[in-house]
Coordinates of C-alpha atoms and ligand atoms in Angstrom, one line a residue:
M1 CA -0.1 0.2 -0.5
A2 CA 1.7 3.0 -1.5
D3 CA 0.9 6.4 -0.1
D4 CA 0.1 9.4 -2.3
L5 CA 1.4 7.7 -5.7
G6 CA -1.0 8.6 -8.4
W7 CA -2.5 6.5 -11.5
Q8 CA 0.6 7.9 -13.4
D9 CA 3.5 7.8 -11.1
V10 CA 4.2 4.5 -12.6
S11 CA 5.9 3.0 -15.7
V12 CA 3.3 0.6 -16.0
P13 CA 0.7 1.9 -18.1
M14 CA -2.7 2.4 -16.5
H15 CA -4.9 3.8 -19.2
T16 CA -4.5 2.3 -22.7
E17 CA -2.0 3.8 -23.7
A18 CA 1.6 4.6 -22.3
T19 CA 1.7 8.2 -21.7
A20 CA 4.6 10.6 -20.8
L21 CA 4.3 10.7 -17.5
N22 CA 4.7 6.5 -17.5
A23 CA 7.9 7.3 -19.4
Q24 CA 9.0 9.5 -17.1
W25 CA 9.0 7.2 -13.9
H26 CA 10.6 4.0 -13.0
T27 CA 9.2 0.5 -11.5
P28 CA 10.6 -2.6 -13.8
H29 CA 9.7 -4.5 -10.3
L30 CA 5.9 -3.4 -10.9
E31 CA 6.2 -4.1 -14.3
R32 CA 7.3 -7.3 -13.4
L33 CA 4.6 -8.4 -11.2
A34 CA 2.2 -7.1 -13.8
A35 CA 3.3 -9.4 -16.6
Q36 CA 2.9 -12.2 -14.0
G37 CA 0.0 -10.6 -12.6
T38 CA -3.7 -8.4 -13.8
V39 CA -3.6 -4.9 -14.0
L40 CA -6.9 -3.4 -13.0
T41 CA -7.5 -0.2 -14.9
N42 CA -10.1 1.4 -13.3
G43 CA -8.7 0.5 -9.8
Y44 CA -9.9 2.7 -6.6
A45 CA -9.4 3.9 -3.5
A46 CA -11.9 3.7 -1.2
A47 CA -11.3 7.7 -0.1
P48 CA -9.0 11.1 -2.0
V49 CA -6.7 10.9 1.9
C50 CA -5.1 8.5 3.8
T51 CA -7.0 7.2 6.9
P52 CA -10.5 6.5 5.1
T53 CA -8.6 4.4 2.7
R54 CA -7.2 2.7 5.4
V55 CA -9.7 2.2 7.5
S56 CA -11.5 0.5 4.7
L57 CA -8.6 -1.6 3.8
M58 CA -9.1 -3.1 8.2
T59 CA -12.6 -2.8 7.8
G60 CA -14.1 -3.9 4.6
Q61 CA -16.2 -0.8 4.9
M62 CA -17.1 2.4 3.1
P63 CA -16.2 5.4 4.6
A64 CA -19.7 6.6 4.1
R65 CA -20.1 3.5 7.2
H66 CA -17.4 3.0 9.0
N67 CA -17.2 7.3 9.6
V68 CA -13.4 7.6 9.2
T69 CA -14.2 9.5 6.9
Y70 CA -11.0 12.2 7.0
W71 CA -7.3 11.6 8.3
T72 CA -6.8 11.8 12.0
L73 CA -4.1 12.9 14.2
H74 CA -4.9 13.7 18.2
H75 CA -7.8 12.3 19.8
D76 CA -9.4 15.6 20.3
R77 CA -8.4 17.2 17.3
D78 CA -10.9 17.8 14.4
T79 CA -7.6 18.2 10.8
S80 CA -11.1 19.2 8.9
K81 CA -10.0 22.6 6.7
N82 CA -12.7 25.3 7.7
H83 CA -14.9 25.9 5.2
P84 CA -17.3 29.3 5.0
R85 CA -21.0 27.5 4.9
I86 CA -20.5 24.1 6.4
A87 CA -19.2 22.0 8.7
P88 CA -18.5 18.4 8.9
P89 CA -20.7 15.9 10.5
A90 CA -20.4 14.0 13.7
W91 CA -17.5 11.7 12.3
S92 CA -15.0 9.1 14.2
K93 CA -11.6 11.5 14.3
E94 CA -10.7 9.5 17.3
G95 CA -10.1 6.9 14.0
L96 CA -10.2 3.3 14.3
Q97 CA -10.3 1.6 17.1
P98 CA -9.9 -2.5 19.0
G99 CA -13.4 -4.0 18.9
T100 CA -13.8 -3.1 15.4
P101 CA -13.4 -6.3 13.1
T102 CA -10.3 -6.2 11.3
L103 CA -8.3 -8.6 8.4
P104 CA -5.8 -9.0 10.4
K105 CA -7.4 -10.0 13.2
V106 CA -9.7 -12.4 11.0
L107 CA -6.5 -13.4 9.6
R108 CA -4.9 -13.9 12.8
D109 CA -7.8 -16.1 13.9
A110 CA -7.2 -18.0 10.9
G111 CA -3.6 -18.9 11.6
Y112 CA -2.1 -16.2 10.2
R113 CA 1.3 -14.6 11.5
T114 CA 0.1 -10.6 10.5
I115 CA 3.1 -8.0 10.3
H116 CA 2.4 -3.7 10.0
A117 CA 5.0 -2.3 8.3
G118 CA 5.7 1.9 7.8
K119 CA 2.8 4.0 8.0
A120 CA -0.8 2.8 10.1
H121 CA -2.7 5.8 10.5
F122 CA -5.5 3.9 11.6
G123 CA -6.3 5.8 15.0
A124 CA -5.4 9.3 16.1
H125 CA -3.0 9.8 19.0
G126 CA -4.5 8.9 22.5
T127 CA -6.2 6.6 21.3
P128 CA -5.5 2.4 21.3
G129 CA -5.8 2.6 17.8
S130 CA -2.7 5.2 17.0
N131 CA -1.5 1.0 17.8
P132 CA -1.5 -1.5 14.7
S133 CA -0.6 -3.9 17.8
H134 CA -4.1 -3.3 18.7
L135 CA -6.0 -3.9 15.6
G136 CA -5.0 -7.5 14.9
F137 CA -1.1 -7.2 14.1
D138 CA 1.5 -9.4 15.4
V139 CA 4.3 -7.5 14.1
N140 CA 4.1 -3.4 14.4
I141 CA 7.3 -1.8 12.9
A142 CA 7.2 1.7 12.7
G143 CA 3.3 2.4 12.6
H144 CA 1.3 4.7 14.7
G145 CA -1.2 7.6 14.8
S146 CA 0.9 10.2 12.1
G147 CA 0.6 9.5 8.8
A148 CA 3.9 10.8 7.3
P149 CA 7.2 11.2 8.3
S150 CA 9.4 13.9 10.1
S151 CA 12.3 12.9 8.0
F152 CA 12.8 10.3 4.9
L153 CA 16.6 9.8 6.0
G154 CA 18.3 7.9 8.6
T155 CA 21.2 10.3 9.1
H156 CA 18.1 12.6 10.2
N157 CA 17.3 9.5 13.0
F158 CA 13.6 10.0 10.9
S159 CA 12.9 13.3 12.9
A160 CA 12.4 16.7 12.9
A161 CA 14.8 17.5 15.0
G162 CA 17.9 15.8 13.3
K163 CA 16.4 17.2 10.4
Q164 CA 16.8 20.7 11.9
M165 CA 20.4 19.5 13.0
A166 CA 21.6 18.7 9.7
N167 CA 20.3 21.8 8.1
T168 CA 21.2 24.1 10.4
P169 CA 24.1 22.4 12.5
D170 CA 24.7 25.9 15.1
A171 CA 21.4 25.1 16.5
K172 CA 20.1 23.7 19.9
P173 CA 18.7 20.1 19.8
G174 CA 15.1 20.6 18.4
R175 CA 11.9 18.4 20.7
P176 CA 10.5 15.5 19.4
S177 CA 7.9 15.7 17.2
V178 CA 4.1 14.2 16.3
W179 CA 5.8 12.8 13.0
D180 CA 8.8 11.3 14.0
V181 CA 8.8 7.7 13.0
P182 CA 9.2 5.5 15.9
G183 CA 10.8 2.1 16.5
L184 CA 13.6 2.4 13.8
D185 CA 16.8 3.5 16.2
A186 CA 18.7 0.9 14.7
Y187 CA 19.0 3.3 11.3
H188 CA 19.9 6.3 13.2
G189 CA 22.6 8.1 12.0
K190 CA 22.9 5.4 9.3
D191 CA 22.9 6.3 5.4
M192 CA 19.8 4.7 5.2
Y193 CA 16.0 5.3 3.6
L194 CA 13.0 4.8 5.1
T195 CA 11.5 2.9 2.5
E196 CA 14.6 0.8 2.7
A197 CA 14.9 0.2 6.2
L198 CA 11.1 -0.8 6.5
C199 CA 11.7 -3.1 4.0
T200 CA 14.8 -4.7 5.8
E201 CA 12.8 -4.9 8.9
A202 CA 9.1 -6.5 6.4
I203 CA 11.9 -8.9 5.2
N204 CA 13.2 -9.7 8.5
A205 CA 9.9 -10.7 10.1
L206 CA 8.9 -12.5 6.6
D207 CA 11.9 -14.7 7.4
A208 CA 11.2 -14.8 10.9
A209 CA 7.3 -16.5 9.9
V210 CA 8.6 -18.7 7.4
N211 CA 11.3 -20.0 9.4
D212 CA 8.4 -20.4 12.2
G213 CA 6.4 -22.4 9.5
V214 CA 3.3 -19.8 9.7
P215 CA 1.2 -18.4 7.3
V216 CA 1.8 -14.6 6.3
Y217 CA -0.5 -11.5 5.8
L218 CA 2.2 -8.5 5.7
Y219 CA 1.3 -5.4 5.1
F220 CA 3.7 -2.9 3.6
A221 CA 3.0 0.8 3.8
P222 CA 6.3 2.7 3.0
Y223 CA 5.2 6.0 3.9
A224 CA 6.7 6.9 0.5
V225 CA 5.5 8.5 -1.4
H226 CA 4.1 11.3 0.9
T227 CA 5.4 14.3 1.6
P228 CA 7.4 15.8 2.2
I229 CA 9.3 14.4 -0.7
M230 CA 12.8 14.2 0.0
A231 CA 15.5 12.4 -2.7
N232 CA 17.0 9.2 -1.7
A233 CA 20.3 9.9 -3.4
K234 CA 20.8 6.8 -4.6
Y235 CA 18.7 7.0 -7.5
L236 CA 18.9 10.7 -8.3
Q237 CA 20.9 10.6 -11.4
R238 CA 17.9 9.1 -13.4
Y239 CA 16.4 12.4 -13.2
E240 CA 18.4 15.0 -14.3
G241 CA 16.8 17.6 -15.9
L242 CA 14.1 17.2 -14.1
H243 CA 12.5 19.9 -11.8
R244 CA 13.6 19.3 -8.2
T245 CA 10.9 18.6 -6.2
E246 CA 10.0 15.9 -9.4
A247 CA 13.4 14.3 -9.3
A248 CA 12.9 13.5 -5.5
Y249 CA 9.6 12.2 -6.4
G250 CA 10.8 9.8 -9.2
T251 CA 13.5 9.0 -6.6
M252 CA 10.9 7.7 -3.7
I253 CA 8.8 5.9 -6.4
E254 CA 11.8 4.4 -7.1
S255 CA 12.2 3.1 -3.6
V256 CA 9.4 1.7 -3.4
D257 CA 9.2 0.0 -6.5
A258 CA 12.6 -1.5 -5.0
A259 CA 11.5 -2.2 -1.8
L260 CA 8.5 -4.6 -3.9
G261 CA 11.3 -6.4 -6.1
R262 CA 13.2 -7.2 -2.8
I263 CA 9.6 -8.3 -1.2
L264 CA 8.9 -10.6 -4.7
E265 CA 12.5 -12.0 -4.5
R266 CA 12.5 -13.4 -0.7
L267 CA 9.0 -15.0 -2.1
D268 CA 11.1 -16.8 -4.4
H269 CA 14.0 -17.3 -2.4
H270 CA 11.4 -18.7 0.5
G271 CA 10.0 -21.1 -2.7
L272 CA 6.3 -18.9 -1.9
A273 CA 5.8 -17.2 -4.6
N274 CA 3.2 -20.0 -6.2
N275 CA 1.1 -20.0 -3.4
T276 CA 0.9 -16.2 -2.0
I277 CA -1.6 -13.2 -3.2
V278 CA 0.4 -9.9 -3.8
V279 CA -1.6 -6.9 -4.3
F280 CA -0.3 -3.4 -5.4
T281 CA -2.3 -0.4 -4.6
S282 CA -1.8 3.0 -3.0
D283 CA -3.9 4.9 -0.6
N284 CA -5.3 7.7 -3.1
G285 CA -4.7 10.3 -6.0
G286 CA -1.3 11.7 -6.7
L287 CA -0.5 15.0 -5.1
S288 CA -0.9 17.7 -7.4
A289 CA -1.2 20.6 -5.6
H290 CA 1.7 22.3 -3.0
A291 CA 4.7 20.7 -2.5
R292 CA 4.7 19.2 -6.4
G293 CA 6.7 21.0 -9.2
G294 CA 5.5 21.8 -12.4
T295 CA 1.9 22.7 -13.4
P296 CA -0.7 22.0 -10.5
N297 CA -3.6 19.3 -11.0
T298 CA -2.1 17.9 -14.1
H299 CA 0.2 15.2 -12.1
N300 CA -2.5 12.9 -12.8
A301 CA -3.2 13.4 -16.4
P302 CA -5.2 12.6 -18.5
L303 CA -7.5 12.7 -15.1
H304 CA -8.5 15.7 -13.9
S305 CA -6.9 16.7 -10.1
G306 CA -4.9 14.8 -7.5
K307 CA -5.3 13.8 -4.0
G308 CA -7.6 15.2 -1.6
S309 CA -10.5 15.6 -5.1
S310 CA -13.8 14.4 -5.4
Y311 CA -12.3 13.9 -9.5
E312 CA -10.9 10.6 -10.7
G313 CA -7.3 12.0 -9.7
G314 CA -8.1 12.0 -5.9
T315 CA -9.2 8.3 -6.1
R316 CA -7.7 6.1 -9.3
V317 CA -4.7 4.9 -8.1
P318 CA -2.4 2.0 -9.5
W319 CA -3.7 -1.7 -9.0
V320 CA -1.7 -4.4 -10.0
V321 CA -2.4 -8.0 -8.4
R322 CA -0.7 -11.1 -9.2
W323 CA -2.8 -14.3 -7.5
P324 CA -1.3 -17.8 -9.1
D325 CA -3.7 -20.3 -10.8
V326 CA -6.6 -16.7 -10.2
T327 CA -4.7 -13.8 -12.7
E328 CA -4.0 -14.4 -16.1
P329 CA -0.1 -12.9 -16.6
G330 CA -0.3 -10.3 -18.3
S331 CA -3.6 -9.4 -18.2
R332 CA -5.6 -6.2 -18.0
I333 CA -8.9 -5.9 -16.3
D334 CA -11.6 -2.9 -16.9
T335 CA -14.6 -3.4 -14.0
P336 CA -14.3 -1.2 -11.8
V337 CA -12.8 -2.1 -7.8
I338 CA -11.8 -0.5 -4.8
T339 CA -9.9 -1.1 -1.8
Q340 CA -12.3 -2.4 0.7
D341 CA -13.2 -5.1 -1.9
L342 CA -9.6 -6.1 -0.7
T343 CA -11.5 -7.1 2.1
P344 CA -13.1 -10.1 1.6
T345 CA -11.2 -11.3 -1.1
L346 CA -8.0 -11.8 0.8
A347 CA -10.1 -13.1 3.8
R348 CA -11.9 -15.6 2.1
A349 CA -9.0 -17.1 0.1
A350 CA -7.1 -17.5 3.7
G351 CA -9.6 -19.2 4.7
A352 CA -11.0 -16.2 7.1
V353 CA -14.1 -14.8 8.1
F354 CA -15.5 -12.1 9.6
P355 CA -18.1 -11.8 12.0
A356 CA -22.1 -12.4 10.7
D357 CA -22.3 -8.7 12.5
H358 CA -20.1 -7.0 10.6
P359 CA -21.4 -5.4 7.7
L360 CA -19.2 -5.7 4.6
D361 CA -18.9 -3.7 1.3
G362 CA -16.4 -5.0 -0.9
A363 CA -17.4 -8.0 -3.0
D364 CA -15.0 -11.0 -3.4
L365 CA -12.9 -9.9 -6.1
R366 CA -12.1 -13.8 -7.5
S367 CA -14.5 -14.0 -10.2
V368 CA -13.5 -10.6 -11.3
L369 CA -9.6 -11.4 -11.3
K370 CA -10.2 -14.8 -13.2
A371 CA -12.5 -13.7 -15.9
G372 CA -13.2 -9.8 -15.5
G373 CA -16.4 -10.1 -14.3
V374 CA -19.4 -7.8 -14.5
P375 CA -19.3 -5.0 -12.3
T376 CA -22.6 -5.9 -10.3
R377 CA -22.5 -3.0 -7.6
P378 CA -22.0 1.5 -7.6
L379 CA -19.1 2.6 -6.0
V380 CA -19.6 5.5 -3.3
W381 CA -17.1 7.9 -2.1
H382 CA -18.2 10.0 1.1
Q383 CA -15.4 13.1 2.0
P384 CA -17.4 15.9 4.4
H385 CA -14.5 17.8 4.4
Q386 CA -12.8 21.0 3.6
W387 CA -9.3 19.1 2.8
G388 CA -5.7 21.5 2.7
A389 CA -5.1 22.4 -0.8
N390 CA -7.4 24.6 -3.0
G391 CA -8.0 22.3 -6.5
P392 CA -10.7 21.4 -8.6
G393 CA -13.2 19.3 -6.6
I394 CA -11.1 19.4 -3.7
E395 CA -14.1 20.0 -1.3
P396 CA -16.8 18.4 0.8
F397 CA -19.0 16.4 -1.7
S398 CA -20.2 12.6 -2.1
A399 CA -19.8 10.6 -5.2
I400 CA -21.2 7.5 -7.2
R401 CA -19.8 5.7 -10.2
D402 CA -22.3 3.2 -11.6
G403 CA -20.9 1.6 -15.1
N404 CA -19.5 4.5 -16.3
W405 CA -21.3 6.9 -15.6
K406 CA -20.3 9.0 -12.3
L407 CA -22.1 11.4 -10.3
L408 CA -20.8 14.1 -7.8
V409 CA -22.6 16.1 -4.9
F410 CA -21.2 18.6 -3.8
H411 CA -22.7 19.6 -0.2
D412 CA -21.6 23.5 -0.5
G413 CA -25.1 24.4 -2.7
P414 CA -25.6 21.5 -2.9
R415 CA -24.9 20.9 -6.6
V416 CA -24.8 17.8 -8.8
E417 CA -22.2 17.1 -11.8
L418 CA -22.2 13.8 -13.7
Y419 CA -20.2 12.3 -16.2
D420 CA -19.6 9.3 -19.0
L421 CA -16.4 8.1 -17.9
S422 CA -16.3 6.5 -21.1
E423 CA -16.5 9.2 -23.3
D424 CA -14.9 11.6 -21.2
L425 CA -12.6 10.3 -18.1
G426 CA -10.6 13.7 -17.7
E427 CA -14.5 14.7 -16.5
S428 CA -14.4 18.6 -18.8
N429 CA -17.8 17.6 -19.8
D430 CA -20.7 18.1 -17.1
L431 CA -24.1 15.9 -18.2
S432 CA -25.9 16.8 -15.0
V433 CA -28.7 19.1 -17.5
E434 CA -28.4 17.5 -20.7
R435 CA -29.4 13.6 -19.0
P436 CA -31.6 14.9 -16.5
E437 CA -32.9 11.0 -15.9
M438 CA -29.6 9.5 -15.4
T439 CA -28.6 12.5 -13.0
S440 CA -32.1 11.5 -11.9
Q441 CA -31.1 7.8 -11.2
M442 CA -28.0 7.8 -10.2
L443 CA -28.8 10.2 -7.0
Q444 CA -31.7 7.9 -6.3
Q445 CA -29.0 5.2 -6.3
L446 CA -27.3 7.4 -4.1
R447 CA -29.8 7.7 -1.4
R448 CA -30.1 4.0 -1.5
V449 CA -26.8 3.5 -0.4
A450 CA -26.7 6.4 2.2
I451 CA -30.1 5.1 3.9
G452 CA -27.9 1.5 4.4
T453 CA -24.6 3.0 5.3
G454 CA -25.9 5.8 7.6
L455 CA -24.0 8.5 5.6
Q456 CA -24.0 11.6 6.9
M457 CA -24.0 15.2 4.8
S458 CA -21.8 18.4 5.4
I459 CA -23.8 20.5 8.3
D460 CA -25.3 24.5 7.1
K461 CA -23.4 26.4 9.3
A462 CA -26.9 29.0 9.1
T463 CA -29.3 26.5 10.0
G464 CA -27.2 23.7 12.2
T465 CA -29.0 20.3 10.3
P466 CA -27.4 18.3 7.4
I467 CA -27.0 19.4 4.3
H468 CA -29.9 17.8 2.5
L469 CA -29.1 15.1 -0.4
P470 CA -31.1 16.0 -3.7
S471 CA -33.7 12.9 -3.8
G472 CA -33.4 12.3 -7.9
T473 CA -36.7 12.5 -8.1
G474 CA -37.1 16.0 -9.7
G475 CA -33.6 15.8 -11.9
A476 CA -31.0 18.2 -11.2
Q477 CA -30.9 20.4 -8.5
Ligands
CA501 CA1 -2.2 8.8 1.1

């Protein structure tokens, strides 16, 4: 589970054709995985920011249902940015907590060793859920309540104080930061990139499980390529000529790919490749606003916008699955799939069972992966929060995709947009007025999902009451 890795941030084409961005980045190990498995060209993250998607993988539920609809940090603080007219509803700002069934919990019950390596960001600091060990993982490597590292460098001790001292050696030692990466003391002071340290520790934990003769669930979540965008110096030469930030970004992508390569090699070494499902994906669309080089909102082209957005750039991400005897080597599947589908898929493949009273929104993908099955349910995104950066579609919204149709409801208004993704992948031609029947039908579908999941709309600041989700009975509103 890469972090903030966009749909075009890999050298494997996710679009119908290879793009200039595919040519710019270098992910040979993902190319190998794609050649051995299948590329899901319409693969989505459950949400346009980190925590909701990660909680969806853990629980198998869409954010509208699990209600961790935004990124978390401190248990008593709402991280949502202020919006002039609307406010978030009562969401779970503490994040995921013990007591809720999770994928690693049910896998552990089925005999698996469950290993977390890297970014957790499931539950807020000051709560039990901040520690992945409380959420079903036997092993926790460097995971806690924060969703970014102070630094990617071992020479900085992966800490803010270390980074400050490296830049201004005469300064007084800085204080610990909530973003400092825990648990990697063995690498402090060493010339070691965070992604590499996490991979080494993950492989050590994998080796230990193999030596103990137990099956393994490894959740490798390498913090990269989230900000701070910091270069892994050993790969920089390849990106000469690019904008400085984009060159550093390229080294972060390549570091993630190198870690994938080491894990695949280790599976080969142990003779486990033919008996292991490997999934490569990302928790939200690529950052395409502040902190990136070049023109904002173009980094996921031909998709519109990026991280935080309701548009495709916010949620469509790389998806590659290698599943021996299920996926056809080198195949491509266009069926829309989403993060929470992985939860029942992996659980059932492992013979693990969720409690009957825990609703799962995800679909078991085995038949889709085997034969490119037909989509049978709409996908829904729901983020009643204002995210930190500005850009197209970055505002409180709910959205639904059914077949090639995608409908967006922006809570401020509310306003409705409708797109035919088969003709308009870049979401530039709003058809909500031209196609009132389709708009109405999609609104009704969204309404049904909203009722079924307990989806909560934004609050109108003027009245203190929830924004009305358009009913869809009167056409576009
Ligand atoms: Ca993320």
